[in-house]
Coordinates of C-alpha atoms and ligand atoms in Angstrom, one line a residue:
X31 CA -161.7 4.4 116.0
X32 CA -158.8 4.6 114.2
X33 CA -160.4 4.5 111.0
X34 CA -162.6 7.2 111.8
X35 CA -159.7 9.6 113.2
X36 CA -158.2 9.0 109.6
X37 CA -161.1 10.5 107.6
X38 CA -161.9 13.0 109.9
X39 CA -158.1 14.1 109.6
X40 CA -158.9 14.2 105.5
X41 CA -162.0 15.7 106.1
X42 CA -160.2 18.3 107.3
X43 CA -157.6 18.9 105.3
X44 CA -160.3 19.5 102.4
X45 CA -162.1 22.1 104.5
X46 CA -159.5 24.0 106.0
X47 CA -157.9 23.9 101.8
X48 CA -161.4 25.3 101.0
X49 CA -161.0 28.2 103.8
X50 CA -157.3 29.2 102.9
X51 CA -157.9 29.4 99.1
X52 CA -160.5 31.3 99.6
X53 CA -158.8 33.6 102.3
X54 CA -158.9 37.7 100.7
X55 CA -156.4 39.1 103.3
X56 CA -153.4 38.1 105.1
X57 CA -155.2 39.2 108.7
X58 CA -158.0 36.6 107.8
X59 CA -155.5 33.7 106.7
X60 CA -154.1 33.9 110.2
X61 CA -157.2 33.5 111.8
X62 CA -157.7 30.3 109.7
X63 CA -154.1 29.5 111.1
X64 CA -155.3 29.6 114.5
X65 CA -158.8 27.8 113.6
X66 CA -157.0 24.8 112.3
X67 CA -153.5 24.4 113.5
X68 CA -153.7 26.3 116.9
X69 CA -153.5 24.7 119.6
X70 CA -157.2 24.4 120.4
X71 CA -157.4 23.0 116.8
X72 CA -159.5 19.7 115.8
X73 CA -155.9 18.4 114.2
X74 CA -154.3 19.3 117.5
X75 CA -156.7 17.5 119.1
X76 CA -156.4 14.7 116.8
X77 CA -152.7 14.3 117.6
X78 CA -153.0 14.9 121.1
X79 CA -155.5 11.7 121.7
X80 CA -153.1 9.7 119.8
X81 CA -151.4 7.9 123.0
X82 CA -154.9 6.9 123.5
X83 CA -155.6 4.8 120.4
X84 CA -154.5 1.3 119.5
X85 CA -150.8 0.7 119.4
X86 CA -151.3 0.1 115.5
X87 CA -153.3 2.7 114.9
X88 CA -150.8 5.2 116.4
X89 CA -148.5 5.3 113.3
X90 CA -151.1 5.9 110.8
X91 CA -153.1 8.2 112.5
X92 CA -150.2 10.5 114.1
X93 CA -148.6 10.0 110.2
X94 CA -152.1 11.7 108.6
X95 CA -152.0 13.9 111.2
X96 CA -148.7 15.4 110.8
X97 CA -149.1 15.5 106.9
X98 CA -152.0 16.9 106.4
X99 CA -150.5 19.5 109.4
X100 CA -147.7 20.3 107.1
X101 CA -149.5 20.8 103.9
X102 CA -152.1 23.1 105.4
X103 CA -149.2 25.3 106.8
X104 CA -147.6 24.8 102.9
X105 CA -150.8 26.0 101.5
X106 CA -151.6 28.9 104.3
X107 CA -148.2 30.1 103.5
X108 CA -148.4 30.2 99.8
X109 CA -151.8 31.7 100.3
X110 CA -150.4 34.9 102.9
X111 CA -147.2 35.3 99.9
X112 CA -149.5 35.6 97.1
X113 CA -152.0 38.0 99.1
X114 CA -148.9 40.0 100.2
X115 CA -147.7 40.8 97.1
X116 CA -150.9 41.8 95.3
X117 CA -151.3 44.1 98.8
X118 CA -148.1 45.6 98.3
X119 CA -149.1 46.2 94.2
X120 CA -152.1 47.9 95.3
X121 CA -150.6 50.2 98.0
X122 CA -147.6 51.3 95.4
X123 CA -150.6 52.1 92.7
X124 CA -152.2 53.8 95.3
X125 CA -149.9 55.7 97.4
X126 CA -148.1 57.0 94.6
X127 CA -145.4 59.4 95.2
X128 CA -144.7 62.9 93.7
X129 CA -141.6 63.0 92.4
X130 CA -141.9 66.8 92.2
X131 CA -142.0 68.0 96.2
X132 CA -138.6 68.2 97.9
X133 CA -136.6 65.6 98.7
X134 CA -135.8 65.1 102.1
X135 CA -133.2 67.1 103.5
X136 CA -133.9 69.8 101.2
X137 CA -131.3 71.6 99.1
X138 CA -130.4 74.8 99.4
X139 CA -132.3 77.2 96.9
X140 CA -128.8 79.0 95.9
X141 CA -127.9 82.9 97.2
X142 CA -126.6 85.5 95.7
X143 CA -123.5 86.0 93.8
X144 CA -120.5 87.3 96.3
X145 CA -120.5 90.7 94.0
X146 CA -124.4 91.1 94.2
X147 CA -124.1 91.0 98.3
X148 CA -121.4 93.2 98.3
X149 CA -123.0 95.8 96.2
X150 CA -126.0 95.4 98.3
X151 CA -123.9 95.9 101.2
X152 CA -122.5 99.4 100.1
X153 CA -125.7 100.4 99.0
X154 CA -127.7 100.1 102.6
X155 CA -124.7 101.7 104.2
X156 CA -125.3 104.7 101.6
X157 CA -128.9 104.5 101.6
X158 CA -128.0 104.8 105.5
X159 CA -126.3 108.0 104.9
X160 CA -129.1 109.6 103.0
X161 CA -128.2 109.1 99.3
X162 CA -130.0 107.6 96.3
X163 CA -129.4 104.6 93.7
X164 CA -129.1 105.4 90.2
X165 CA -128.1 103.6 87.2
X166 CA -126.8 104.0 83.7
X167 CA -126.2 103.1 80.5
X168 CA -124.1 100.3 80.4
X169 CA -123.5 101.4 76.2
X170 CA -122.6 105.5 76.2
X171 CA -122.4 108.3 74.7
X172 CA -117.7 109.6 74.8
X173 CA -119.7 112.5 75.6
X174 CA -120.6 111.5 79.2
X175 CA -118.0 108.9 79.6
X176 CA -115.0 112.1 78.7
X177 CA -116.1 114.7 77.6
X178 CA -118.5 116.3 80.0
X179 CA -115.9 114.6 82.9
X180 CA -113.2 117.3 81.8
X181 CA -110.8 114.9 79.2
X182 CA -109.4 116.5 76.7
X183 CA -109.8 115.4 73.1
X184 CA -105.8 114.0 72.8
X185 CA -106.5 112.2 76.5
X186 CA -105.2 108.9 77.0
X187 CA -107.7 107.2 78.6
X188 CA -109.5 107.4 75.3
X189 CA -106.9 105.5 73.4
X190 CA -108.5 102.7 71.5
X191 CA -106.1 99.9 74.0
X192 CA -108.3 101.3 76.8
X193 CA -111.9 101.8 75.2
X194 CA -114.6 99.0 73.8
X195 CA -115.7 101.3 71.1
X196 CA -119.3 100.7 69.7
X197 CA -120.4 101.0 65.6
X198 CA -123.5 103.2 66.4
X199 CA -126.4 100.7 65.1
X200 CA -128.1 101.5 61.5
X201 CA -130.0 104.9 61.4
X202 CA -127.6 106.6 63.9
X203 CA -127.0 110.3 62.8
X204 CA -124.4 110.9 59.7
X205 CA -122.2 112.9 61.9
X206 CA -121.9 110.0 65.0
X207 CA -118.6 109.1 64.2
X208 CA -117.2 105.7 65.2
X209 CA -115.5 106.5 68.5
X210 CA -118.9 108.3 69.6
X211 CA -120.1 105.1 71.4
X212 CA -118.4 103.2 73.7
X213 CA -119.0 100.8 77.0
X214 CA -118.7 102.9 79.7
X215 CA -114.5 102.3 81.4
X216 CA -116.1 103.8 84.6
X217 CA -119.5 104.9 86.4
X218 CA -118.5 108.2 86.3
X219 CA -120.4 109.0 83.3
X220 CA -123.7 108.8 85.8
X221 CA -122.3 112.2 87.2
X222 CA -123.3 114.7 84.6
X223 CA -126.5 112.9 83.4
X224 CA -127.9 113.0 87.5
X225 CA -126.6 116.5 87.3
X226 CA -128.8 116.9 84.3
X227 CA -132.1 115.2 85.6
X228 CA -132.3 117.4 88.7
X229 CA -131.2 120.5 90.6
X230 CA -129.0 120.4 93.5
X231 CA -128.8 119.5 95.9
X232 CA -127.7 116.1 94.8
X233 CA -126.7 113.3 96.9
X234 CA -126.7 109.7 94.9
X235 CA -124.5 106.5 94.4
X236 CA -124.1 104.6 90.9
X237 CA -123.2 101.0 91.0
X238 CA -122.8 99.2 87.8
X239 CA -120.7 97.2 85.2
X240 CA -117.8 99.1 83.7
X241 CA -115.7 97.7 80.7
X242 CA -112.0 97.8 79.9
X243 CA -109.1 96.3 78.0
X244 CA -107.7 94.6 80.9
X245 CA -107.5 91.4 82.4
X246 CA -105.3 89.8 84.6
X247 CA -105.2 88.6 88.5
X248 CA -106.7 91.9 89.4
X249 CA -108.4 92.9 86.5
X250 CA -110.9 91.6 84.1
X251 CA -112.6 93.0 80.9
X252 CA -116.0 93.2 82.3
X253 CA -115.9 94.5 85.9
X254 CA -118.1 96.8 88.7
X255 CA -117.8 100.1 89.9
X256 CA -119.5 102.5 92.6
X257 CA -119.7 106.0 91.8
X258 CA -120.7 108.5 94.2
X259 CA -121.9 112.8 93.3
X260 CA -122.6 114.6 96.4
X261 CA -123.6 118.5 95.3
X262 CA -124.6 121.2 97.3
X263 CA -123.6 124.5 98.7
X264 CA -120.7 124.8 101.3
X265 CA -119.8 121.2 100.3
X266 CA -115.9 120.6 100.9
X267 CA -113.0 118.1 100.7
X268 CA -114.2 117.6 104.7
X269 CA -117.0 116.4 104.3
X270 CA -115.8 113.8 101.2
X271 CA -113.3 112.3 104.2
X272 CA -116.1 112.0 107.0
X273 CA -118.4 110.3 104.3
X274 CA -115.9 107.9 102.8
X275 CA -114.8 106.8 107.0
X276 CA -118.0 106.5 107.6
X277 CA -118.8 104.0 104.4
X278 CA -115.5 102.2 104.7
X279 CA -116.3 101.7 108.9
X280 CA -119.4 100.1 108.4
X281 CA -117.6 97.8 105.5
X282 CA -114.6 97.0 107.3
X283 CA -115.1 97.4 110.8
X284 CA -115.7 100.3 113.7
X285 CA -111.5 100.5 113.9
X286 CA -110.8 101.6 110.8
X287 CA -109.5 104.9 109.7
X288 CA -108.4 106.8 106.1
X289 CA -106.0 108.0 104.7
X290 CA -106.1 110.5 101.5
X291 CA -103.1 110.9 98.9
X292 CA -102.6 113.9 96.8
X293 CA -103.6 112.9 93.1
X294 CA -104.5 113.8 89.4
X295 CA -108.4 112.7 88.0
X296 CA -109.6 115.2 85.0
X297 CA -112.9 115.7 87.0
X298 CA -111.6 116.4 90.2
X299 CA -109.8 119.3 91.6
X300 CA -107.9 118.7 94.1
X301 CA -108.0 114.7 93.7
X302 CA -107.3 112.5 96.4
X303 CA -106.9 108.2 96.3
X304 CA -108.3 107.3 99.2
X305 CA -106.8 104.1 101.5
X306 CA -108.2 102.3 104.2
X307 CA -106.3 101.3 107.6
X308 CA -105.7 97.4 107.4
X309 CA -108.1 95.2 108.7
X310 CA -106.4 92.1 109.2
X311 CA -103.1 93.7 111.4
X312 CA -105.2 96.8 112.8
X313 CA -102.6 99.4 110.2
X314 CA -99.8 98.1 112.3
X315 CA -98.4 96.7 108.6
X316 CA -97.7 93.6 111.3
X317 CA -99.1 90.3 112.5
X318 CA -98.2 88.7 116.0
X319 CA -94.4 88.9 116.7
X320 CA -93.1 90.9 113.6
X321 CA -94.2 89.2 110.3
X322 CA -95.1 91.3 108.0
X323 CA -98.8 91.5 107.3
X324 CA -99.5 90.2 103.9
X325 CA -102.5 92.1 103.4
X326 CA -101.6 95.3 103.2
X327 CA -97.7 94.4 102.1
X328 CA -96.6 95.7 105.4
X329 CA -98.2 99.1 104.6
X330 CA -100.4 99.0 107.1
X331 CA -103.0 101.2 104.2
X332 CA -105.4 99.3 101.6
X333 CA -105.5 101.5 98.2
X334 CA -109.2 101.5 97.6
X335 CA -110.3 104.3 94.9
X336 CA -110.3 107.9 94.0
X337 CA -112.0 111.0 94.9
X338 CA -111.6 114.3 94.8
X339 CA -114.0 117.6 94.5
X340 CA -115.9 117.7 91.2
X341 CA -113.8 120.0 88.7
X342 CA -115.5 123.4 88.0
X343 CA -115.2 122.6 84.1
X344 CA -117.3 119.8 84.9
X345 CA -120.3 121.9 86.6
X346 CA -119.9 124.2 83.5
X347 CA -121.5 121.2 81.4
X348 CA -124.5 121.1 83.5
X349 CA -124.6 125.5 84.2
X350 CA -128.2 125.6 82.8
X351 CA -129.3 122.1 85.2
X352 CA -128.9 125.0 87.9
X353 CA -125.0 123.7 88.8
X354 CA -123.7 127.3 88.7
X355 CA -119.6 126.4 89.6
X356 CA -120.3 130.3 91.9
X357 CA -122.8 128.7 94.2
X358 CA -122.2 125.3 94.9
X359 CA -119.3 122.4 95.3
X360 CA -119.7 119.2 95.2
X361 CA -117.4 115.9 96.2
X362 CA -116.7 112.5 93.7
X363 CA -115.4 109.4 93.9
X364 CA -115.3 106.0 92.8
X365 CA -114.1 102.5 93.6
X366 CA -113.9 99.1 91.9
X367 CA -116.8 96.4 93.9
X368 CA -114.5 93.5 93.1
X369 CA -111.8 94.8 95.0
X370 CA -114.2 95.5 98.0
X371 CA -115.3 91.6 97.9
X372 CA -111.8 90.2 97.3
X373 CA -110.7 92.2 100.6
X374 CA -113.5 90.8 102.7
X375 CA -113.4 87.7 101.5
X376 CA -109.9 87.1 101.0
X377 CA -110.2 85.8 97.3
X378 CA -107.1 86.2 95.8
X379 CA -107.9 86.6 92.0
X380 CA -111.0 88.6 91.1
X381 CA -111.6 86.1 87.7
X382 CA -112.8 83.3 89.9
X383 CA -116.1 85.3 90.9
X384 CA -116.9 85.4 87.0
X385 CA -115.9 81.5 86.5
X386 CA -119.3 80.6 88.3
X387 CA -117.4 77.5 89.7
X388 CA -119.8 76.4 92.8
X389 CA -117.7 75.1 94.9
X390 CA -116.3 79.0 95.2
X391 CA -120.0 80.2 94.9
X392 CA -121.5 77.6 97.8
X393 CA -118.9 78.9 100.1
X394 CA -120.7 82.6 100.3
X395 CA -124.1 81.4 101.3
Ligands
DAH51 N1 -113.7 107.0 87.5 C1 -112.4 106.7 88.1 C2 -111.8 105.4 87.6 O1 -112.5 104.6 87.1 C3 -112.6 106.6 89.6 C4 -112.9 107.9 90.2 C5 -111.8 108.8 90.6 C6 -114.2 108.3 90.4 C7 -112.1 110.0 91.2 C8 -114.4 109.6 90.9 C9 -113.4 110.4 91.3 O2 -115.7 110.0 91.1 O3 -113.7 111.6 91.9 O4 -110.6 105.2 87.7

């Protein structure tokens, strides 16, 4: 009896080895698990009937037993490791990931630069108020730049500290002398060539990079400008304030008011600079209980550009454009965009919009 419970128990262990080694997935092998060491197994059996066989056979038998019971779960295990990992190799070949599509979250796709948005800005609200965009030549002629804007030949604002002046490239004309070409100082220049392009009336808005010899907290070499030409009859210094509140409300806010100062632009006549009531201590020039507001310097006004009514001598350039200085009038003015961003933004010195550091960027998205 004995005997025969012995070789049954090896008979066994050679089968069940058979079924395991052959075993193609880790599902299967615990199938085999159950067939031959579950509970309702032949080797369970086997070691259950054990208190029934002669005392002398019990150590033997139950010894087999338990042996043969261990090295079946050695081999089932070994089998289920090595079928897990070639199962894992096939499902990394297989589900292979693209490296190219998002990662999860996704990053932010970038915005526009704090200058771009403002200029946007001030172009709806003008859009808004019925006037066109226009652009010009970043490279001009002194012609449009002073001339035609009423300087005179000795004026300062020409001086070489001022002015980026251009060599005119190879083939210019003999008689384009060296201080002919210049990057534009302001946005002006857009003024007479619009005047030129069409009749009156003329109502249009030129934002755009402007160049001068400046750079400091405030200023810098390369910087950006909105010009704005509105011609037509009856036009008067009126109508320049109502337009310029209007702008400057929807920039800064419903409360805000203006305030124009008596002063001196070649091209205009009379020329105004134009201010804007405080947005931070409502023009009081005060915050809470007495401090001075250190916005506006206690002023309770926020210098913003300069205007005035376009200069007769200037219409006289464009007389044969159908700007007869008898029949119509016409309002200017112009304002730095930088200054417009700092304000709203509260950045303190205009060079960091032009360092590209993100960490100022990021923090107008
Ligand atoms: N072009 C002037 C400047 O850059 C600004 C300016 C003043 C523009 C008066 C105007 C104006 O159109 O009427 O300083």
């Amino acid at each position: 009896m004995g005997q025969k419970a012995t070789e049954r128990i090896f008979e066994i262990e050679a089968e069940a080895t058979v079924e395991v080694e052959a075993g193609e997935n880790v599902a299967g092998l615990e199938e085999l698990r159950v067939k031959w060491l579950g509970r309702k197994s032949e080797l369970t059996g086997i070691l259950r009937g054990i208190a029934g066989l002669e005392p002398a056979e019990r150590g033997l038998v139950g010894g087999s037993a338990n042996k043969v019971r261990e090295k079946l779960e050695a081999t089932l295990e070994a089998r289920i490791a090595e079928l897990s990992a070639a199962e894992l190799e096939t499902s990394l070949s297989t589900d292979s990931i693209d490296v190219t599509l998002p990662g999860s979250p996704v990053r932010a796709v970038g915005h526009l630069h704090p200058i771009t948005r403002t200029r946007r800005l001030i172009e709806d609200v003008m859009i808004g108020l019925g006037y066109q965009v226009m652009e010009g030549p970043e490279v001009e002629h002194d012609f449009y730049n002073f001339t035609a804007l009423n300087h005179p030949d000795d004026h300062p604002a020409r001086m070489l500290q001022d002015t980026f002046y251009v060599e005119p490239g190879g083939g210019a004309p003999a008689e384009v002398g060296k201080q002919d070409v210049l990057l534009r100082t302001h946005t002006s220049p857009m003024q007479v060539r619009a005047m030129e392009a069409a009749p009156p009336p003329l109502f249009m808005i030129v934002p755009g990079k402007t160049y001068r010899r400046d750079s400091d907290a405030t200023h810098s070499p390369m910087f950006h400008q909105v010009e704005g030409l509105a011609v037509a009859e009856g036009i008067t210094l009126a109508d320049l304030k109502g337009t310029l509140l209007a702008m400057l409300r929807e920039i800064f806010g419903p409360d805000r008011e203006i305030r124009m100062r008596p002063h001196f632009f070649p091209f205009t006549e009379p020329s105004v600079e134009f201010d804007v009531s405080c947005f931070k201590c409502g023009g009081t020039g005060q915050l809470g209980k007495g401090d001075r507001c250190n916005l506006c310097k206690g002023i309770g006004w926020i210098e913003l550009g300069g205007a005035g009514m376009v200069d007769p001598n200037v219409f006289g350039f464009v007389r044969d454009a159908g700007y007869d200085p008898d029949s119509v009038t016409g309002f200017a003015f112009g304002f730095g965009i930088e200054r417009i961003a700092m304000l709203r933004h509260g950045v303190g010195d205009l060079r960091l919009f032009f360092d590209n550091d993100v960490r100022l960027l990021e923090q107008f998205s």
